[in-house]
Every structure is written in C-alpha cells, then in structure tokens.
Amino acid sequence: MARVRSYQKHIACLESLWNQDIENRLTVVPILELVTKVDHLKFIYLTCNTSEELYYNLRKLKRKRAYGILYLSFHGRRGEIVLDEKPIDLETLAELMGRGFTDWVVHFGTCATINVEKQRIMEFINKTNVSLVLGYKIDVPWIESAALDILLFDWLQSYKDMRRFWYNFRKRHADLISLTGLTAFHR
C-alpha cells in the first residue's frame, strides 16, 4: 500500500535515566533524530526523572500546538511509569496532562505500563482527550522496541484517522507487534 499524504505530527519526548551509567547513557535521541530527519519533522526532547520535572515538562509541552505525538520513554510497570523517586500511575498522569494534549497520540515507550484493564486506558483517554494510546504490554527488549518505535512514528505521519492507522500498521507489522506486545486504544 502506498502511503503518500503527510499529516505531520512533531514528536515531544520525555525520557528518564535507564540506568546509573550517566557517562554512557542509553537514550532514545537517535530514534528521534532518524525519524525526524527522514520525515522532515521537529522534536522536543526533555529529561524527566522526578514528578516535579514531569509536571513542569508537561506544562511546557501543552503550549506546543504544532506537535501531535507525546513519547513517554521511561521504565514501566503495570499501570505506571517509573521515575527515579517513585512511580506515577495512569490516573495521576492523566491529571497532570489534563486536556492540554487533545487529539495527540500518546506512546508509552515503557515496559508493561498499558498492561491493565481496558477501562483504565479508556478513562485515561477520556480525561486527556488524546486520540490514540499506544504501548507495550510486556517487558520489551530495547532494540525490538526501538525498531518498532521508528516504524510507528514514521507511519503515524501518513494518517489522520487513527483507527485506519492501527488497522494498517497492525496488518503490516503483525510479527513485530506480536513479539513486543504493542497494542493501541482509540478515542
């Protein structure tokens, strides 16, 4: 299937430390650089290790109307993103986001955060008014999730209708989606 039209969605990324090796830091920045160069996008990259930083950064990002993807790159557990100090559950995250990300796509580049009851994800979507929530249901290997994230961000540029996006993306990348536990929920 030829994908021609572009519905440009710039990417805003929040990322925490993956381990304590700050001299050889593992980061998603190369993923962002590759996708944004290929698709002629912009990205914002902010580090976020505490709940105060999370709140501050989300407030800043709400003002970026030209953006459309919020990439949350953290360690994760069922129903939570993990910061250095403490985890933040989906309900608290929805409160922090408010309606400032209406119609955005939220991608949890985390392990298992969205491995919860569908009702919790739907409540998150209703409280934030985002158009699509994506994430991994399992503890996903770094390289496999990075490969899928690149494909995901690239494909999102060709779709306005998120249901059609997910249908076509899932059909095309079924093996990698099955391997990583990637799943999606629409508004």
PDB file of N, CA and C in Angstrom, residues 60-148:
ATOM      1  N   LYS A  60       4.995  22.718  29.964  1.00  0.00           N
ATOM      2  CA  LYS A  60       5.694  23.341  28.830  1.00  0.00           C
ATOM      3  C   LYS A  60       5.195  22.779  27.500  1.00  0.00           C
ATOM      4  N   LEU A  61       5.035  21.461  27.434  1.00  0.00           N
ATOM      5  CA  LEU A  61       4.657  20.822  26.176  1.00  0.00           C
ATOM      6  C   LEU A  61       3.223  21.137  25.756  1.00  0.00           C
ATOM      7  N   LYS A  62       2.349  21.395  26.703  1.00  0.00           N
ATOM      8  CA  LYS A  62       0.954  21.712  26.378  1.00  0.00           C
ATOM      9  C   LYS A  62       0.855  22.924  25.451  1.00  0.00           C
ATOM     10  N   ARG A  63       1.830  23.778  25.497  1.00  0.00           N
ATOM     11  CA  ARG A  63       1.820  25.003  24.689  1.00  0.00           C
ATOM     12  C   ARG A  63       2.250  24.767  23.245  1.00  0.00           C
ATOM     13  N   LYS A  64       2.729  23.594  22.941  1.00  0.00           N
ATOM     14  CA  LYS A  64       3.263  23.277  21.611  1.00  0.00           C
ATOM     15  C   LYS A  64       2.165  22.719  20.718  1.00  0.00           C
ATOM     16  N   ARG A  65       1.345  23.563  20.195  1.00  0.00           N
ATOM     17  CA  ARG A  65       0.173  23.160  19.410  1.00  0.00           C
ATOM     18  C   ARG A  65       0.541  22.452  18.106  1.00  0.00           C
ATOM     19  N   ALA A  66       1.718  22.715  17.558  1.00  0.00           N
ATOM     20  CA  ALA A  66       2.103  22.093  16.285  1.00  0.00           C
ATOM     21  C   ALA A  66       2.549  20.643  16.462  1.00  0.00           C
ATOM     22  N   TYR A  67       2.642  20.197  17.695  1.00  0.00           N
ATOM     23  CA  TYR A  67       3.087  18.829  17.966  1.00  0.00           C
ATOM     24  C   TYR A  67       1.875  17.907  18.061  1.00  0.00           C
ATOM     25  N   GLY A  68       2.109  16.607  17.897  1.00  0.00           N
ATOM     26  CA  GLY A  68       0.972  15.696  17.926  1.00  0.00           C
ATOM     27  C   GLY A  68       1.266  14.338  18.522  1.00  0.00           C
ATOM     28  N   ILE A  69       2.546  14.099  18.892  1.00  0.00           N
ATOM     29  CA  ILE A  69       2.914  12.821  19.495  1.00  0.00           C
ATOM     30  C   ILE A  69       3.648  13.097  20.793  1.00  0.00           C
ATOM     31  N   LEU A  70       3.169  12.490  21.869  1.00  0.00           N
ATOM     32  CA  LEU A  70       3.869  12.526  23.156  1.00  0.00           C
ATOM     33  C   LEU A  70       4.479  11.155  23.369  1.00  0.00           C
ATOM     34  N   TYR A  71       5.796  11.116  23.386  1.00  0.00           N
ATOM     35  CA  TYR A  71       6.571   9.875  23.512  1.00  0.00           C
ATOM     36  C   TYR A  71       7.100   9.815  24.934  1.00  0.00           C
ATOM     37  N   LEU A  72       6.561   8.914  25.726  1.00  0.00           N
ATOM     38  CA  LEU A  72       6.955   8.757  27.120  1.00  0.00           C
ATOM     39  C   LEU A  72       7.923   7.589  27.211  1.00  0.00           C
ATOM     40  N   SER A  73       9.182   7.899  27.428  1.00  0.00           N
ATOM     41  CA  SER A  73      10.250   6.907  27.401  1.00  0.00           C
ATOM     42  C   SER A  73      10.809   6.723  28.817  1.00  0.00           C
ATOM     43  N   PHE A  74      10.234   5.759  29.512  1.00  0.00           N
ATOM     44  CA  PHE A  74      10.563   5.501  30.913  1.00  0.00           C
ATOM     45  C   PHE A  74      10.607   3.996  31.157  1.00  0.00           C
ATOM     46  N   HIS A  75      11.111   3.614  32.324  1.00  0.00           N
ATOM     47  CA  HIS A  75      10.835   2.266  32.785  1.00  0.00           C
ATOM     48  C   HIS A  75       9.347   2.236  33.126  1.00  0.00           C
ATOM     49  N   GLY A  76       8.773   1.060  33.058  1.00  0.00           N
ATOM     50  CA  GLY A  76       7.351   0.971  33.350  1.00  0.00           C
ATOM     51  C   GLY A  76       6.993  -0.308  34.080  1.00  0.00           C
ATOM     52  N   ARG A  77       5.848  -0.248  34.723  1.00  0.00           N
ATOM     53  CA  ARG A  77       5.210  -1.410  35.353  1.00  0.00           C
ATOM     54  C   ARG A  77       3.728  -1.311  35.038  1.00  0.00           C
ATOM     55  N   ARG A  78       3.005  -2.361  35.312  1.00  0.00           N
ATOM     56  CA  ARG A  78       1.559  -2.342  35.041  1.00  0.00           C
ATOM     57  C   ARG A  78       0.923  -1.081  35.621  1.00  0.00           C
ATOM     58  N   GLY A  79       0.363  -0.261  34.731  1.00  0.00           N
ATOM     59  CA  GLY A  79      -0.374   0.924  35.152  1.00  0.00           C
ATOM     60  C   GLY A  79       0.468   2.089  35.620  1.00  0.00           C
ATOM     61  N   GLU A  80       1.802   2.019  35.441  1.00  0.00           N
ATOM     62  CA  GLU A  80       2.675   3.078  35.974  1.00  0.00           C
ATOM     63  C   GLU A  80       3.859   3.347  35.046  1.00  0.00           C
ATOM     64  N   ILE A  81       4.320   4.617  35.088  1.00  0.00           N
ATOM     65  CA  ILE A  81       5.638   4.932  34.579  1.00  0.00           C
ATOM     66  C   ILE A  81       6.522   5.096  35.810  1.00  0.00           C
ATOM     67  N   VAL A  82       7.795   4.741  35.693  1.00  0.00           N
ATOM     68  CA  VAL A  82       8.672   4.732  36.860  1.00  0.00           C
ATOM     69  C   VAL A  82       9.691   5.858  36.730  1.00  0.00           C
ATOM     70  N   LEU A  83       9.666   6.751  37.702  1.00  0.00           N
ATOM     71  CA  LEU A  83      10.654   7.816  37.808  1.00  0.00           C
ATOM     72  C   LEU A  83      11.671   7.411  38.873  1.00  0.00           C
ATOM     73  N   ASP A  84      12.751   8.169  38.986  1.00  0.00           N
ATOM     74  CA  ASP A  84      13.780   7.831  39.970  1.00  0.00           C
ATOM     75  C   ASP A  84      13.246   7.778  41.398  1.00  0.00           C
ATOM     76  N   GLU A  85      12.360   8.685  41.726  1.00  0.00           N
ATOM     77  CA  GLU A  85      11.885   8.797  43.097  1.00  0.00           C
ATOM     78  C   GLU A  85      10.723   7.870  43.418  1.00  0.00           C
ATOM     79  N   LYS A  86       9.781   7.760  42.482  1.00  0.00           N
ATOM     80  CA  LYS A  86       8.580   6.954  42.717  1.00  0.00           C
ATOM     81  C   LYS A  86       7.831   6.777  41.409  1.00  0.00           C
ATOM     82  N   PRO A  87       6.967   5.781  41.340  1.00  0.00           N
ATOM     83  CA  PRO A  87       6.160   5.599  40.132  1.00  0.00           C
ATOM     84  C   PRO A  87       4.991   6.586  40.096  1.00  0.00           C
ATOM     85  N   ILE A  88       4.525   6.848  38.886  1.00  0.00           N
ATOM     86  CA  ILE A  88       3.341   7.681  38.656  1.00  0.00           C
ATOM     87  C   ILE A  88       2.314   6.807  37.940  1.00  0.00           C
ATOM     88  N   ASP A  89       1.123   6.685  38.513  1.00  0.00           N
ATOM     89  CA  ASP A  89       0.118   5.830  37.883  1.00  0.00           C
ATOM     90  C   ASP A  89      -0.600   6.580  36.758  1.00  0.00           C
ATOM     91  N   LEU A  90      -1.332   5.813  35.945  1.00  0.00           N
ATOM     92  CA  LEU A  90      -2.025   6.384  34.791  1.00  0.00           C
ATOM     93  C   LEU A  90      -3.010   7.481  35.182  1.00  0.00           C
ATOM     94  N   GLU A  91      -3.672   7.306  36.306  1.00  0.00           N
ATOM     95  CA  GLU A  91      -4.660   8.285  36.750  1.00  0.00           C
ATOM     96  C   GLU A  91      -3.995   9.616  37.103  1.00  0.00           C
ATOM     97  N   THR A  92      -2.858   9.553  37.785  1.00  0.00           N
ATOM     98  CA  THR A  92      -2.126  10.772  38.135  1.00  0.00           C
ATOM     99  C   THR A  92      -1.568  11.428  36.880  1.00  0.00           C
ATOM    100  N   LEU A  93      -1.052  10.628  35.974  1.00  0.00           N
ATOM    101  CA  LEU A  93      -0.540  11.167  34.714  1.00  0.00           C
ATOM    102  C   LEU A  93      -1.651  11.881  33.944  1.00  0.00           C
ATOM    103  N   ALA A  94      -2.836  11.294  33.911  1.00  0.00           N
ATOM    104  CA  ALA A  94      -3.964  11.934  33.227  1.00  0.00           C
ATOM    105  C   ALA A  94      -4.296  13.277  33.860  1.00  0.00           C
ATOM    106  N   GLU A  95      -4.249  13.348  35.180  1.00  0.00           N
ATOM    107  CA  GLU A  95      -4.494  14.617  35.871  1.00  0.00           C
ATOM    108  C   GLU A  95      -3.442  15.649  35.500  1.00  0.00           C
ATOM    109  N   LEU A  96      -2.168  15.236  35.469  1.00  0.00           N
ATOM    110  CA  LEU A  96      -1.086  16.157  35.121  1.00  0.00           C
ATOM    111  C   LEU A  96      -1.210  16.656  33.682  1.00  0.00           C
ATOM    112  N   MET A  97      -1.643  15.788  32.785  1.00  0.00           N
ATOM    113  CA  MET A  97      -1.786  16.159  31.383  1.00  0.00           C
ATOM    114  C   MET A  97      -3.014  17.025  31.152  1.00  0.00           C
ATOM    115  N   GLY A  98      -4.088  16.744  31.872  1.00  0.00           N
ATOM    116  CA  GLY A  98      -5.336  17.458  31.640  1.00  0.00           C
ATOM    117  C   GLY A  98      -5.780  17.316  30.199  1.00  0.00           C
ATOM    118  N   ARG A  99      -6.378  18.361  29.660  1.00  0.00           N
ATOM    119  CA  ARG A  99      -6.844  18.363  28.264  1.00  0.00           C
ATOM    120  C   ARG A  99      -5.854  19.083  27.352  1.00  0.00           C
ATOM    121  N   GLY A 100      -4.654  19.324  27.855  1.00  0.00           N
ATOM    122  CA  GLY A 100      -3.646  20.042  27.078  1.00  0.00           C
ATOM    123  C   GLY A 100      -3.074  19.260  25.910  1.00  0.00           C
ATOM    124  N   PHE A 101      -3.397  17.982  25.790  1.00  0.00           N
ATOM    125  CA  PHE A 101      -2.879  17.146  24.701  1.00  0.00           C
ATOM    126  C   PHE A 101      -4.019  16.587  23.848  1.00  0.00           C
ATOM    127  N   THR A 102      -5.104  17.333  23.764  1.00  0.00           N
ATOM    128  CA  THR A 102      -6.260  16.923  22.971  1.00  0.00           C
ATOM    129  C   THR A 102      -5.836  16.584  21.543  1.00  0.00           C
ATOM    130  N   ASP A 103      -6.291  15.437  21.082  1.00  0.00           N
ATOM    131  CA  ASP A 103      -6.038  14.912  19.731  1.00  0.00           C
ATOM    132  C   ASP A 103      -4.603  14.441  19.503  1.00  0.00           C
ATOM    133  N   TRP A 104      -3.762  14.438  20.497  1.00  0.00           N
ATOM    134  CA  TRP A 104      -2.401  13.919  20.351  1.00  0.00           C
ATOM    135  C   TRP A 104      -2.443  12.393  20.399  1.00  0.00           C
ATOM    136  N   VAL A 105      -1.360  11.798  19.954  1.00  0.00           N
ATOM    137  CA  VAL A 105      -1.086  10.372  20.134  1.00  0.00           C
ATOM    138  C   VAL A 105      -0.130  10.272  21.314  1.00  0.00           C
ATOM    139  N   VAL A 106      -0.421   9.396  22.267  1.00  0.00           N
ATOM    140  CA  VAL A 106       0.485   9.157  23.385  1.00  0.00           C
ATOM    141  C   VAL A 106       1.066   7.759  23.228  1.00  0.00           C
ATOM    142  N   HIS A 107       2.387   7.720  23.128  1.00  0.00           N
ATOM    143  CA  HIS A 107       3.067   6.422  23.013  1.00  0.00           C
ATOM    144  C   HIS A 107       3.870   6.170  24.282  1.00  0.00           C
ATOM    145  N   PHE A 108       3.487   5.117  24.985  1.00  0.00           N
ATOM    146  CA  PHE A 108       4.222   4.684  26.164  1.00  0.00           C
ATOM    147  C   PHE A 108       5.368   3.793  25.698  1.00  0.00           C
ATOM    148  N   GLY A 109       6.562   4.369  25.570  1.00  0.00           N
ATOM    149  CA  GLY A 109       7.762   3.609  25.236  1.00  0.00           C
ATOM    150  C   GLY A 109       8.309   3.024  26.531  1.00  0.00           C
ATOM    151  N   THR A 110       7.475   2.260  27.188  1.00  0.00           N
ATOM    152  CA  THR A 110       7.748   1.715  28.517  1.00  0.00           C
ATOM    153  C   THR A 110       7.388   0.237  28.522  1.00  0.00           C
ATOM    154  N   CYS A 111       7.911  -0.475  29.468  1.00  0.00           N
ATOM    155  CA  CYS A 111       7.528  -1.879  29.626  1.00  0.00           C
ATOM    156  C   CYS A 111       6.236  -1.968  30.435  1.00  0.00           C
ATOM    157  N   ALA A 112       5.240  -2.621  29.878  1.00  0.00           N
ATOM    158  CA  ALA A 112       4.051  -3.098  30.588  1.00  0.00           C
ATOM    159  C   ALA A 112       3.103  -2.029  31.142  1.00  0.00           C
ATOM    160  N   THR A 113       3.365  -0.744  30.957  1.00  0.00           N
ATOM    161  CA  THR A 113       2.502   0.286  31.541  1.00  0.00           C
ATOM    162  C   THR A 113       1.049   0.097  31.155  1.00  0.00           C
ATOM    163  N   ILE A 114       0.800  -0.243  29.907  1.00  0.00           N
ATOM    164  CA  ILE A 114      -0.605  -0.350  29.494  1.00  0.00           C
ATOM    165  C   ILE A 114      -1.154  -1.772  29.601  1.00  0.00           C
ATOM    166  N   ASN A 115      -0.447  -2.629  30.304  1.00  0.00           N
ATOM    167  CA  ASN A 115      -0.946  -3.977  30.561  1.00  0.00           C
ATOM    168  C   ASN A 115      -1.898  -3.940  31.759  1.00  0.00           C
ATOM    169  N   VAL A 116      -3.004  -3.236  31.550  1.00  0.00           N
ATOM    170  CA  VAL A 116      -4.022  -3.049  32.591  1.00  0.00           C
ATOM    171  C   VAL A 116      -5.388  -3.286  31.954  1.00  0.00           C
ATOM    172  N   GLU A 117      -6.412  -3.214  32.763  1.00  0.00           N
ATOM    173  CA  GLU A 117      -7.765  -3.368  32.261  1.00  0.00           C
ATOM    174  C   GLU A 117      -8.042  -2.276  31.230  1.00  0.00           C
ATOM    175  N   LYS A 118      -8.759  -2.630  30.186  1.00  0.00           N
ATOM    176  CA  LYS A 118      -9.075  -1.675  29.118  1.00  0.00           C
ATOM    177  C   LYS A 118      -9.764  -0.436  29.687  1.00  0.00           C
ATOM    178  N   GLN A 119     -10.575  -0.615  30.712  1.00  0.00           N
ATOM    179  CA  GLN A 119     -11.304   0.507  31.303  1.00  0.00           C
ATOM    180  C   GLN A 119     -10.357   1.601  31.810  1.00  0.00           C
ATOM    181  N   ARG A 120      -9.220   1.223  32.378  1.00  0.00           N
ATOM    182  CA  ARG A 120      -8.261   2.227  32.868  1.00  0.00           C
ATOM    183  C   ARG A 120      -7.685   3.041  31.709  1.00  0.00           C
ATOM    184  N   ILE A 121      -7.396   2.393  30.604  1.00  0.00           N
ATOM    185  CA  ILE A 121      -6.868   3.107  29.442  1.00  0.00           C
ATOM    186  C   ILE A 121      -7.948   4.019  28.857  1.00  0.00           C
ATOM    187  N   MET A 122      -9.175   3.535  28.802  1.00  0.00           N
ATOM    188  CA  MET A 122     -10.260   4.350  28.262  1.00  0.00           C
ATOM    189  C   MET A 122     -10.530   5.559  29.161  1.00  0.00           C
ATOM    190  N   GLU A 123     -10.404   5.398  30.457  1.00  0.00           N
ATOM    191  CA  GLU A 123     -10.540   6.537  31.371  1.00  0.00           C
ATOM    192  C   GLU A 123      -9.419   7.540  31.145  1.00  0.00           C
ATOM    193  N   PHE A 124      -8.196   7.047  30.911  1.00  0.00           N
ATOM    194  CA  PHE A 124      -7.062   7.923  30.603  1.00  0.00           C
ATOM    195  C   PHE A 124      -7.371   8.720  29.329  1.00  0.00           C
ATOM    196  N   ILE A 125      -7.867   8.047  28.310  1.00  0.00           N
ATOM    197  CA  ILE A 125      -8.203   8.710  27.047  1.00  0.00           C
ATOM    198  C   ILE A 125      -9.304   9.746  27.267  1.00  0.00           C
ATOM    199  N   ASN A 126     -10.334   9.398  28.016  1.00  0.00           N
ATOM    200  CA  ASN A 126     -11.443  10.329  28.276  1.00  0.00           C
ATOM    201  C   ASN A 126     -10.992  11.554  29.061  1.00  0.00           C
ATOM    202  N   LYS A 127     -10.117  11.365  30.039  1.00  0.00           N
ATOM    203  CA  LYS A 127      -9.657  12.501  30.854  1.00  0.00           C
ATOM    204  C   LYS A 127      -8.727  13.428  30.075  1.00  0.00           C
ATOM    205  N   THR A 128      -7.937  12.875  29.171  1.00  0.00           N
ATOM    206  CA  THR A 128      -6.946  13.677  28.445  1.00  0.00           C
ATOM    207  C   THR A 128      -7.417  14.089  27.052  1.00  0.00           C
ATOM    208  N   ASN A 129      -8.415  13.404  26.525  1.00  0.00           N
ATOM    209  CA  ASN A 129      -8.942  13.648  25.186  1.00  0.00           C
ATOM    210  C   ASN A 129      -7.895  13.403  24.091  1.00  0.00           C
ATOM    211  N   VAL A 130      -6.947  12.487  24.349  1.00  0.00           N
ATOM    212  CA  VAL A 130      -5.986  12.112  23.310  1.00  0.00           C
ATOM    213  C   VAL A 130      -6.691  11.209  22.301  1.00  0.00           C
ATOM    214  N   SER A 131      -6.162  11.148  21.087  1.00  0.00           N
ATOM    215  CA  SER A 131      -6.828  10.366  20.042  1.00  0.00           C
ATOM    216  C   SER A 131      -6.428   8.899  20.043  1.00  0.00           C
ATOM    217  N   LEU A 132      -5.212   8.608  20.531  1.00  0.00           N
ATOM    218  CA  LEU A 132      -4.708   7.245  20.482  1.00  0.00           C
ATOM    219  C   LEU A 132      -3.686   7.045  21.588  1.00  0.00           C
ATOM    220  N   VAL A 133      -3.753   5.900  22.242  1.00  0.00           N
ATOM    221  CA  VAL A 133      -2.736   5.487  23.216  1.00  0.00           C
ATOM    222  C   VAL A 133      -2.116   4.202  22.702  1.00  0.00           C
ATOM    223  N   LEU A 134      -0.793   4.191  22.638  1.00  0.00           N
ATOM    224  CA  LEU A 134      -0.031   3.019  22.217  1.00  0.00           C
ATOM    225  C   LEU A 134       0.957   2.666  23.309  1.00  0.00           C
ATOM    226  N   GLY A 135       1.325   1.402  23.362  1.00  0.00           N
ATOM    227  CA  GLY A 135       2.345   0.989  24.316  1.00  0.00           C
ATOM    228  C   GLY A 135       2.542  -0.509  24.304  1.00  0.00           C
ATOM    229  N   TYR A 136       3.509  -0.933  25.093  1.00  0.00           N
ATOM    230  CA  TYR A 136       3.890  -2.339  25.162  1.00  0.00           C
ATOM    231  C   TYR A 136       3.273  -2.979  26.391  1.00  0.00           C
ATOM    232  N   LYS A 137       2.714  -4.161  26.212  1.00  0.00           N
ATOM    233  CA  LYS A 137       2.079  -4.872  27.331  1.00  0.00           C
ATOM    234  C   LYS A 137       3.065  -5.740  28.099  1.00  0.00           C
ATOM    235  N   ILE A 138       4.262  -5.914  27.569  1.00  0.00           N
ATOM    236  CA  ILE A 138       5.241  -6.809  28.186  1.00  0.00           C
ATOM    237  C   ILE A 138       6.541  -6.055  28.456  1.00  0.00           C
ATOM    238  N   ASP A 139       7.478  -6.733  29.105  1.00  0.00           N
ATOM    239  CA  ASP A 139       8.830  -6.198  29.252  1.00  0.00           C
ATOM    240  C   ASP A 139       9.524  -6.407  27.916  1.00  0.00           C
ATOM    241  N   VAL A 140       9.666  -5.343  27.183  1.00  0.00           N
ATOM    242  CA  VAL A 140      10.094  -5.422  25.790  1.00  0.00           C
ATOM    243  C   VAL A 140      11.601  -5.169  25.668  1.00  0.00           C
ATOM    244  N   PRO A 141      12.295  -5.946  24.835  1.00  0.00           N
ATOM    245  CA  PRO A 141      13.724  -5.709  24.603  1.00  0.00           C
ATOM    246  C   PRO A 141      13.954  -4.353  23.922  1.00  0.00           C
ATOM    247  N   TRP A 142      15.039  -3.703  24.308  1.00  0.00           N
ATOM    248  CA  TRP A 142      15.342  -2.346  23.847  1.00  0.00           C
ATOM    249  C   TRP A 142      15.384  -2.243  22.315  1.00  0.00           C
ATOM    250  N   ILE A 143      16.145  -3.096  21.650  1.00  0.00           N
ATOM    251  CA  ILE A 143      16.334  -2.997  20.200  1.00  0.00           C
ATOM    252  C   ILE A 143      15.023  -3.251  19.459  1.00  0.00           C
ATOM    253  N   GLU A 144      14.257  -4.229  19.892  1.00  0.00           N
ATOM    254  CA  GLU A 144      12.990  -4.516  19.229  1.00  0.00           C
ATOM    255  C   GLU A 144      12.003  -3.359  19.396  1.00  0.00           C
ATOM    256  N   SER A 145      11.957  -2.782  20.581  1.00  0.00           N
ATOM    257  CA  SER A 145      11.042  -1.648  20.777  1.00  0.00           C
ATOM    258  C   SER A 145      11.531  -0.431  20.000  1.00  0.00           C
ATOM    259  N   ALA A 146      12.842  -0.228  19.908  1.00  0.00           N
ATOM    260  CA  ALA A 146      13.382   0.895  19.138  1.00  0.00           C
ATOM    261  C   ALA A 146      13.009   0.756  17.663  1.00  0.00           C
ATOM    262  N   ALA A 147      13.143  -0.449  17.126  1.00  0.00           N
ATOM    263  CA  ALA A 147      12.786  -0.684  15.726  1.00  0.00           C
ATOM    264  C   ALA A 147      11.307  -0.398  15.493  1.00  0.00           C
ATOM    265  N   LEU A 148      10.476  -0.863  16.395  1.00  0.00           N
ATOM    266  CA  LEU A 148       9.038  -0.642  16.238  1.00  0.00           C
ATOM    267  C   LEU A 148       8.678   0.826  16.439  1.00  0.00           C
TER     268      LEU A 148
END
